[in-house]
């Protein structure tokens, strides 16, 4: 019979391709046993049942084939909260927290704000905006109905009744009068596709990744729609690929000639966000 300790050792050996084999094995085991980390430490000589061991081995096999751990366990962290994820949504990335932080810093102290999260996926940005900006009215849109269902579950979990969810091609289903538009749209260019990890390109939804030939197709479409809907004094925040800062800033200046357009870098010094302040 395999104990919790032996199961973790087995997991680490199976997941040697991963940069974090011990953590991955532990998360899978916690999921199978429906127990937390403290329990695994305190009961490491407890045996797994036959069914638990079979379920664990099956997840290890999928993880060894590069299926991302959040898809296997059904959740991922973002801004200190736990978000439900499925294969229909992008796994929330820590880099995107910077966009939320810029948005909430800008909106804090402002009276009433109407905000839109474009391409909401799991709803991680919209939910975090709802928590950071209690006075804001927030609408989140996505083209994918399946993604909207996951976003709805996350809204119910973390910000009930704070976020309206609308199926929409970018902003087309929304009217004017927005103060804040936040968008982490697909921005992977065609030529970058071969460089993506197997875990990303085989398991994350193409609709969440592929930004057309140069990666900027969706952003190019969004900007005129945003220009029609943003109120004076408003802010647009676009997450971008690390080589897209100059190109997106130039597009932003075309559609918002009077705005202050800036490119913000992430902690690694790579272009990450374009901000348009009108
Ligand atoms: C990069 S993911 C971002 C998901 C989430 N906002 C996040 O930051 O983790 C992009 C999202 O945009 C959605 N999307 C793609 N094309 C769209 C379109 N034309 N209109 C609305 N949403 C779209 C995808 O379904 C996906 O959920």
mmCIF file of C-alpha atoms and ligand atoms in Angstrom:
data_model
loop_
_atom_site.group_PDB
_atom_site.id
_atom_site.type_symbol
_atom_site.label_atom_id
_atom_site.label_comp_id
_atom_site.label_asym_id
_atom_site.label_seq_id
_atom_site.Cartn_x
_atom_site.Cartn_y
_atom_site.Cartn_z
ATOM 1 C CA UNK A 1 0.000 0.000 0.000
ATOM 2 C CA UNK A 2 1.280 3.471 -0.884
ATOM 3 C CA UNK A 3 1.466 6.043 1.886
ATOM 4 C CA UNK A 4 1.078 9.809 1.441
ATOM 5 C CA UNK A 5 4.852 10.178 1.779
ATOM 6 C CA UNK A 6 5.529 7.527 -0.855
ATOM 7 C CA UNK A 7 2.903 9.014 -3.151
ATOM 8 C CA UNK A 8 4.647 12.381 -3.007
ATOM 9 C CA UNK A 9 7.984 10.753 -3.789
ATOM 10 C CA UNK A 10 6.404 8.919 -6.717
ATOM 11 C CA UNK A 11 4.869 12.194 -7.930
ATOM 12 C CA UNK A 12 8.167 14.074 -7.794
ATOM 13 C CA UNK A 13 9.833 11.349 -9.847
ATOM 14 C CA UNK A 14 7.018 11.361 -12.449
ATOM 15 C CA UNK A 15 7.019 15.114 -12.830
ATOM 16 C CA UNK A 16 10.743 15.663 -13.259
ATOM 17 C CA UNK A 17 10.057 17.756 -16.403
ATOM 18 C CA UNK A 18 8.330 20.372 -14.265
ATOM 19 C CA UNK A 19 10.176 23.305 -12.675
ATOM 20 C CA UNK A 20 8.228 22.558 -9.477
ATOM 21 C CA UNK A 21 7.765 18.771 -9.223
ATOM 22 C CA UNK A 22 7.278 18.693 -5.432
ATOM 23 C CA UNK A 23 4.606 21.405 -5.488
ATOM 24 C CA UNK A 24 2.820 19.859 -8.475
ATOM 25 C CA UNK A 25 2.762 16.411 -6.854
ATOM 26 C CA UNK A 26 1.463 17.879 -3.626
ATOM 27 C CA UNK A 27 -1.321 19.847 -5.373
ATOM 28 C CA UNK A 28 -2.452 16.711 -7.211
ATOM 29 C CA UNK A 29 -2.432 14.673 -4.027
ATOM 30 C CA UNK A 30 -4.327 17.359 -2.099
ATOM 31 C CA UNK A 31 -6.899 17.359 -4.870
ATOM 32 C CA UNK A 32 -7.322 13.578 -4.924
ATOM 33 C CA UNK A 33 -7.535 13.277 -1.139
ATOM 34 C CA UNK A 34 -9.504 16.530 -0.746
ATOM 35 C CA UNK A 35 -7.114 17.439 2.076
ATOM 36 C CA UNK A 36 -4.858 20.447 2.620
ATOM 37 C CA UNK A 37 -1.076 20.686 2.891
ATOM 38 C CA UNK A 38 -1.111 20.557 6.704
ATOM 39 C CA UNK A 39 -3.019 17.260 6.581
ATOM 40 C CA UNK A 40 -0.483 15.703 4.208
ATOM 41 C CA UNK A 41 2.350 16.672 6.569
ATOM 42 C CA UNK A 42 0.597 15.414 9.687
ATOM 43 C CA UNK A 43 -0.556 12.111 8.137
ATOM 44 C CA UNK A 44 2.290 11.251 5.803
ATOM 45 C CA UNK A 45 2.312 7.586 6.832
ATOM 46 C CA UNK A 46 -1.398 7.150 6.058
ATOM 47 C CA UNK A 47 -2.078 4.797 3.125
ATOM 48 C CA UNK A 48 -4.027 5.817 0.030
ATOM 49 C CA UNK A 49 -7.055 3.700 -0.818
ATOM 50 C CA UNK A 50 -6.938 1.712 -4.059
ATOM 51 C CA UNK A 51 -9.241 4.244 -5.746
ATOM 52 C CA UNK A 52 -7.248 7.231 -4.488
ATOM 53 C CA UNK A 53 -4.003 5.744 -5.740
ATOM 54 C CA UNK A 54 -5.542 5.006 -9.146
ATOM 55 C CA UNK A 55 -6.922 8.561 -9.407
ATOM 56 C CA UNK A 56 -3.564 10.022 -8.370
ATOM 57 C CA UNK A 57 -1.604 7.900 -10.860
ATOM 58 C CA UNK A 58 -4.000 8.910 -13.622
ATOM 59 C CA UNK A 59 -3.470 12.625 -12.848
ATOM 60 C CA UNK A 60 0.303 12.119 -12.694
ATOM 61 C CA UNK A 61 0.166 10.591 -16.158
ATOM 62 C CA UNK A 62 -1.733 13.588 -17.523
ATOM 63 C CA UNK A 63 0.618 16.035 -15.788
ATOM 64 C CA UNK A 64 3.620 14.158 -17.177
ATOM 65 C CA UNK A 65 2.073 14.729 -20.627
ATOM 66 C CA UNK A 66 2.266 18.493 -19.851
ATOM 67 C CA UNK A 67 -1.403 19.086 -19.025
ATOM 68 C CA UNK A 68 -1.255 22.131 -16.729
ATOM 69 C CA UNK A 69 -1.860 21.413 -13.032
ATOM 70 C CA UNK A 70 -4.654 24.052 -12.700
ATOM 71 C CA UNK A 71 -6.712 22.194 -15.334
ATOM 72 C CA UNK A 72 -6.175 18.912 -13.493
ATOM 73 C CA UNK A 73 -7.236 20.273 -10.122
ATOM 74 C CA UNK A 74 -9.817 22.764 -11.489
ATOM 75 C CA UNK A 75 -8.569 25.947 -9.888
ATOM 76 C CA UNK A 76 -5.773 28.552 -9.912
ATOM 77 C CA UNK A 77 -4.746 31.520 -7.758
ATOM 78 C CA UNK A 78 -5.064 35.176 -8.803
ATOM 79 C CA UNK A 79 -4.803 38.281 -6.605
ATOM 80 C CA UNK A 80 -4.961 36.115 -3.490
ATOM 81 C CA UNK A 81 -8.198 34.388 -4.520
ATOM 82 C CA UNK A 82 -8.833 30.914 -5.834
ATOM 83 C CA UNK A 83 -10.438 30.869 -9.313
ATOM 84 C CA UNK A 84 -12.267 27.948 -10.883
ATOM 85 C CA UNK A 85 -10.738 27.095 -14.263
ATOM 86 C CA UNK A 86 -11.544 24.668 -17.058
ATOM 87 C CA UNK A 87 -10.147 23.999 -20.524
ATOM 88 C CA UNK A 88 -12.452 26.756 -21.800
ATOM 89 C CA UNK A 89 -10.518 29.516 -20.059
ATOM 90 C CA UNK A 90 -6.967 30.745 -19.912
ATOM 91 C CA UNK A 91 -5.248 29.949 -16.615
ATOM 92 C CA UNK A 92 -4.901 33.339 -14.860
ATOM 93 C CA UNK A 93 -1.288 34.537 -14.973
ATOM 94 C CA UNK A 94 0.536 36.462 -12.224
ATOM 95 C CA UNK A 95 1.606 39.071 -14.846
ATOM 96 C CA UNK A 96 -2.024 40.091 -15.263
ATOM 97 C CA UNK A 97 -2.190 41.174 -11.619
ATOM 98 C CA UNK A 98 -0.242 44.285 -12.664
ATOM 99 C CA UNK A 99 -3.128 45.351 -14.899
ATOM 100 C CA UNK A 100 -5.569 44.970 -11.995
ATOM 101 C CA UNK A 101 -3.263 46.932 -9.709
ATOM 102 C CA UNK A 102 -2.971 49.817 -12.206
ATOM 103 C CA UNK A 103 -6.745 49.858 -12.693
ATOM 104 C CA UNK A 104 -7.564 49.874 -9.001
ATOM 105 C CA UNK A 105 -4.904 52.518 -8.237
ATOM 106 C CA UNK A 106 -6.472 54.735 -10.919
ATOM 107 C CA UNK A 107 -10.065 54.122 -9.811
ATOM 108 C CA UNK A 108 -9.595 54.342 -6.061
ATOM 109 C CA UNK A 109 -11.195 57.478 -4.692
ATOM 110 C CA UNK A 110 -13.222 58.146 -7.836
ATOM 111 C CA UNK A 111 -16.967 58.369 -7.227
ATOM 112 C CA UNK A 112 -18.886 56.221 -9.709
ATOM 113 C CA UNK A 113 -17.085 54.223 -12.367
ATOM 114 C CA UNK A 114 -18.379 52.069 -15.190
ATOM 115 C CA UNK A 115 -15.769 49.486 -16.071
ATOM 116 C CA UNK A 116 -15.570 46.792 -18.745
ATOM 117 C CA UNK A 117 -13.335 43.713 -18.758
ATOM 118 C CA UNK A 118 -12.986 42.603 -22.374
ATOM 119 C CA UNK A 119 -12.219 38.900 -22.899
ATOM 120 C CA UNK A 120 -12.913 37.998 -19.301
ATOM 121 C CA UNK A 121 -12.128 34.249 -19.479
ATOM 122 C CA UNK A 122 -12.235 32.981 -15.882
ATOM 123 C CA UNK A 123 -13.434 36.428 -14.780
ATOM 124 C CA UNK A 124 -10.258 36.988 -12.778
ATOM 125 C CA UNK A 125 -9.828 40.641 -13.826
ATOM 126 C CA UNK A 126 -13.503 41.576 -13.406
ATOM 127 C CA UNK A 127 -13.766 39.916 -9.983
ATOM 128 C CA UNK A 128 -10.550 41.567 -8.801
ATOM 129 C CA UNK A 129 -11.771 44.962 -10.033
ATOM 130 C CA UNK A 130 -15.048 44.416 -8.170
ATOM 131 C CA UNK A 131 -13.108 43.737 -4.978
ATOM 132 C CA UNK A 132 -10.643 46.591 -5.460
ATOM 133 C CA UNK A 133 -13.230 49.157 -6.545
ATOM 134 C CA UNK A 134 -16.365 48.684 -4.440
ATOM 135 C CA UNK A 135 -18.047 51.717 -6.044
ATOM 136 C CA UNK A 136 -17.601 50.467 -9.625
ATOM 137 C CA UNK A 137 -20.252 49.029 -11.893
ATOM 138 C CA UNK A 138 -18.534 46.254 -13.809
ATOM 139 C CA UNK A 139 -19.429 44.399 -16.948
ATOM 140 C CA UNK A 140 -17.348 41.521 -18.283
ATOM 141 C CA UNK A 141 -17.617 40.260 -21.853
ATOM 142 C CA UNK A 142 -16.362 37.241 -23.724
ATOM 143 C CA UNK A 143 -17.091 35.643 -27.065
ATOM 144 C CA UNK A 144 -17.056 32.193 -25.489
ATOM 145 C CA UNK A 145 -20.255 31.083 -23.748
ATOM 146 C CA UNK A 146 -18.318 28.343 -21.943
ATOM 147 C CA UNK A 147 -15.870 30.917 -20.579
ATOM 148 C CA UNK A 148 -18.765 33.087 -19.395
ATOM 149 C CA UNK A 149 -20.140 30.120 -17.442
ATOM 150 C CA UNK A 150 -16.820 29.724 -15.620
ATOM 151 C CA UNK A 151 -16.679 33.496 -15.038
ATOM 152 C CA UNK A 152 -20.220 33.349 -13.588
ATOM 153 C CA UNK A 153 -19.140 30.671 -11.109
ATOM 154 C CA UNK A 154 -16.170 32.806 -10.050
ATOM 155 C CA UNK A 155 -18.313 35.928 -9.713
ATOM 156 C CA UNK A 156 -20.784 33.972 -7.545
ATOM 157 C CA UNK A 157 -17.886 32.750 -5.430
ATOM 158 C CA UNK A 158 -15.928 35.977 -4.933
ATOM 159 C CA UNK A 159 -18.022 39.013 -5.928
ATOM 160 C CA UNK A 160 -21.675 37.994 -6.005
ATOM 161 C CA UNK A 161 -23.926 40.302 -8.018
ATOM 162 C CA UNK A 162 -21.072 42.732 -8.635
ATOM 163 C CA UNK A 163 -20.268 41.819 -12.244
ATOM 164 C CA UNK A 164 -22.610 41.716 -15.229
ATOM 165 C CA UNK A 165 -21.651 39.056 -17.770
ATOM 166 C CA UNK A 166 -22.431 39.558 -21.448
ATOM 167 C CA UNK A 167 -21.622 37.479 -24.491
ATOM 168 C CA UNK A 168 -20.118 39.953 -26.902
ATOM 169 C CA UNK A 169 -17.639 40.267 -29.722
ATOM 170 C CA UNK A 170 -15.299 42.741 -28.007
ATOM 171 C CA UNK A 171 -17.361 45.816 -27.009
ATOM 172 C CA UNK A 172 -20.023 45.549 -29.705
ATOM 173 C CA UNK A 173 -22.819 44.592 -27.279
ATOM 174 C CA UNK A 174 -22.058 47.514 -24.937
ATOM 175 C CA UNK A 175 -23.105 51.136 -25.237
ATOM 176 C CA UNK A 176 -21.042 54.253 -24.556
ATOM 177 C CA UNK A 177 -20.269 55.752 -21.148
ATOM 178 C CA UNK A 178 -17.394 53.570 -19.942
ATOM 179 C CA UNK A 179 -14.747 55.044 -17.631
ATOM 180 C CA UNK A 180 -12.408 52.075 -17.564
ATOM 181 C CA UNK A 181 -11.744 49.442 -20.204
ATOM 182 C CA UNK A 182 -9.430 46.590 -19.198
ATOM 183 C CA UNK A 183 -8.504 43.948 -21.740
ATOM 184 C CA UNK A 184 -6.203 40.972 -21.734
ATOM 185 C CA UNK A 185 -7.031 39.842 -25.248
ATOM 186 C CA UNK A 186 -5.251 37.113 -27.209
ATOM 187 C CA UNK A 187 -1.948 38.531 -28.467
ATOM 188 C CA UNK A 188 0.164 35.568 -29.602
ATOM 189 C CA UNK A 189 1.368 36.111 -33.175
ATOM 190 C CA UNK A 190 1.339 33.300 -35.746
ATOM 191 C CA UNK A 191 5.149 33.104 -35.819
ATOM 192 C CA UNK A 192 5.293 32.747 -32.008
ATOM 193 C CA UNK A 193 3.060 29.666 -31.974
ATOM 194 C CA UNK A 194 5.912 27.117 -32.339
ATOM 195 C CA UNK A 195 7.741 28.715 -29.396
ATOM 196 C CA UNK A 196 4.880 28.169 -26.922
ATOM 197 C CA UNK A 197 5.223 25.407 -24.360
ATOM 198 C CA UNK A 198 3.350 22.155 -25.003
ATOM 199 C CA UNK A 199 1.215 22.834 -21.937
ATOM 200 C CA UNK A 200 0.017 26.148 -23.383
ATOM 201 C CA UNK A 201 -0.497 25.267 -27.019
ATOM 202 C CA UNK A 202 -1.991 21.814 -26.449
ATOM 203 C CA UNK A 203 -4.288 22.575 -23.536
ATOM 204 C CA UNK A 204 -5.194 26.272 -23.316
ATOM 205 C CA UNK A 205 -7.996 27.513 -25.606
ATOM 206 C CA UNK A 206 -6.788 28.843 -28.963
ATOM 207 C CA UNK A 207 -9.503 31.517 -28.763
ATOM 208 C CA UNK A 208 -7.755 32.856 -25.658
ATOM 209 C CA UNK A 209 -4.292 32.931 -27.224
ATOM 210 C CA UNK A 210 -4.266 33.558 -30.932
ATOM 211 C CA UNK A 211 -4.119 37.220 -31.893
ATOM 212 C CA UNK A 212 -3.895 36.700 -35.675
ATOM 213 C CA UNK A 213 -0.864 36.998 -37.921
ATOM 214 C CA UNK A 214 0.951 39.711 -35.938
ATOM 215 C CA UNK A 215 -0.836 39.129 -32.615
ATOM 216 C CA UNK A 216 -2.538 42.518 -32.739
ATOM 217 C CA UNK A 217 -5.745 41.688 -34.614
ATOM 218 C CA UNK A 218 -8.045 41.894 -31.588
ATOM 219 C CA UNK A 219 -6.364 44.986 -30.149
ATOM 220 C CA UNK A 220 -6.630 46.696 -33.549
ATOM 221 C CA UNK A 221 -10.363 45.921 -33.602
ATOM 222 C CA UNK A 222 -10.916 46.945 -29.997
ATOM 223 C CA UNK A 223 -9.317 50.405 -30.127
ATOM 224 C CA UNK A 224 -11.927 52.160 -32.346
ATOM 225 C CA UNK A 225 -14.700 50.529 -30.319
ATOM 226 C CA UNK A 226 -13.068 51.771 -27.116
ATOM 227 C CA UNK A 227 -12.651 55.276 -28.564
ATOM 228 C CA UNK A 228 -16.418 55.408 -29.222
ATOM 229 C CA UNK A 229 -17.339 54.242 -25.722
ATOM 230 C CA UNK A 230 -14.814 55.797 -23.356
ATOM 231 C CA UNK A 231 -15.823 58.910 -21.412
ATOM 232 C CA UNK A 232 -13.403 61.854 -21.182
ATOM 233 C CA UNK A 233 -11.061 61.293 -18.243
ATOM 234 C CA UNK A 234 -11.248 57.547 -18.801
ATOM 235 C CA UNK A 235 -8.575 54.854 -18.925
ATOM 236 C CA UNK A 236 -7.897 51.915 -21.236
ATOM 237 C CA UNK A 237 -5.473 49.222 -20.074
ATOM 238 C CA UNK A 238 -4.313 46.606 -22.565
ATOM 239 C CA UNK A 239 -2.146 43.640 -21.658
ATOM 240 C CA UNK A 240 0.307 42.998 -24.500
ATOM 241 C CA UNK A 241 3.117 40.706 -25.563
ATOM 242 C CA UNK A 242 6.616 41.720 -24.494
ATOM 243 C CA UNK A 243 7.601 42.828 -28.019
ATOM 244 C CA UNK A 244 4.396 44.712 -28.794
ATOM 245 C CA UNK A 245 4.792 47.906 -26.762
ATOM 246 C CA UNK A 246 5.781 50.272 -29.605
ATOM 247 C CA UNK A 247 3.268 48.853 -32.098
ATOM 248 C CA UNK A 248 0.330 48.976 -29.673
ATOM 249 C CA UNK A 249 1.275 52.446 -28.419
ATOM 250 C CA UNK A 250 1.308 53.677 -32.044
ATOM 251 C CA UNK A 251 -2.131 52.161 -32.687
ATOM 252 C CA UNK A 252 -3.417 53.709 -29.462
ATOM 253 C CA UNK A 253 -2.161 57.170 -30.528
ATOM 254 C CA UNK A 254 -3.979 56.801 -33.869
ATOM 255 C CA UNK A 255 -7.322 56.254 -32.119
ATOM 256 C CA UNK A 256 -6.726 58.463 -29.067
ATOM 257 C CA UNK A 257 -4.636 61.353 -30.458
ATOM 258 C CA UNK A 258 -5.244 63.598 -27.417
ATOM 259 C CA UNK A 259 -4.584 60.912 -24.797
ATOM 260 C CA UNK A 260 -1.495 60.187 -22.709
ATOM 261 C CA UNK A 261 -0.302 56.813 -23.971
ATOM 262 C CA UNK A 262 2.328 54.911 -22.003
ATOM 263 C CA UNK A 263 3.902 51.478 -22.111
ATOM 264 C CA UNK A 264 4.417 49.825 -18.723
ATOM 265 C CA UNK A 265 6.997 47.108 -18.131
ATOM 266 C CA UNK A 266 6.618 44.094 -15.875
ATOM 267 C CA UNK A 267 9.036 43.114 -13.092
ATOM 268 C CA UNK A 268 11.292 41.431 -15.654
ATOM 269 C CA UNK A 269 11.544 44.734 -17.549
ATOM 270 C CA UNK A 270 9.437 43.520 -20.497
ATOM 271 C CA UNK A 271 6.657 45.606 -22.054
ATOM 272 C CA UNK A 272 3.451 44.287 -20.514
ATOM 273 C CA UNK A 273 0.718 46.927 -20.526
ATOM 274 C CA UNK A 274 -0.300 49.859 -22.688
ATOM 275 C CA UNK A 275 -2.210 52.539 -20.766
ATOM 276 C CA UNK A 276 -4.337 55.145 -22.553
ATOM 277 C CA UNK A 277 -5.479 58.004 -20.334
ATOM 278 C CA UNK A 278 -7.908 60.428 -21.931
HETATM 279 C C1 LIG B 1 -5.905 35.959 -23.008
HETATM 280 S S1 LIG B 1 -7.524 35.384 -22.509
HETATM 281 C C2 LIG B 1 -7.728 36.378 -21.042
HETATM 282 C C3 LIG B 1 -8.650 35.805 -20.022
HETATM 283 C C4 LIG B 1 -8.672 36.570 -18.699
HETATM 284 N N1 LIG B 1 -9.120 37.930 -18.903
HETATM 285 C C5 LIG B 1 -7.311 36.568 -18.041
HETATM 286 O O1 LIG B 1 -6.661 37.624 -18.029
HETATM 287 O O2 LIG B 1 -6.883 35.507 -17.539
HETATM 288 C C6 LIG B 1 -8.511 36.201 -23.735
HETATM 289 C C7 LIG B 1 -10.015 36.004 -23.632
HETATM 290 O O3 LIG B 1 -10.609 36.762 -24.714
HETATM 291 C C8 LIG B 1 -11.698 36.035 -25.254
HETATM 292 N N2 LIG B 1 -11.925 36.508 -26.611
HETATM 293 C C9 LIG B 1 -11.267 36.166 -27.748
HETATM 294 N N3 LIG B 1 -11.768 36.833 -28.804
HETATM 295 C C10 LIG B 1 -12.761 37.628 -28.323
HETATM 296 C C11 LIG B 1 -13.657 38.555 -28.916
HETATM 297 N N4 LIG B 1 -13.623 38.829 -30.238
HETATM 298 N N5 LIG B 1 -14.551 39.182 -28.130
HETATM 299 C C12 LIG B 1 -14.606 38.915 -26.805
HETATM 300 N N6 LIG B 1 -13.781 38.058 -26.180
HETATM 301 C C13 LIG B 1 -12.875 37.421 -26.928
HETATM 302 C C14 LIG B 1 -11.276 34.587 -25.127
HETATM 303 O O4 LIG B 1 -12.377 33.722 -25.150
HETATM 304 C C15 LIG B 1 -10.520 34.593 -23.798
HETATM 305 O O5 LIG B 1 -11.390 34.269 -22.732
#
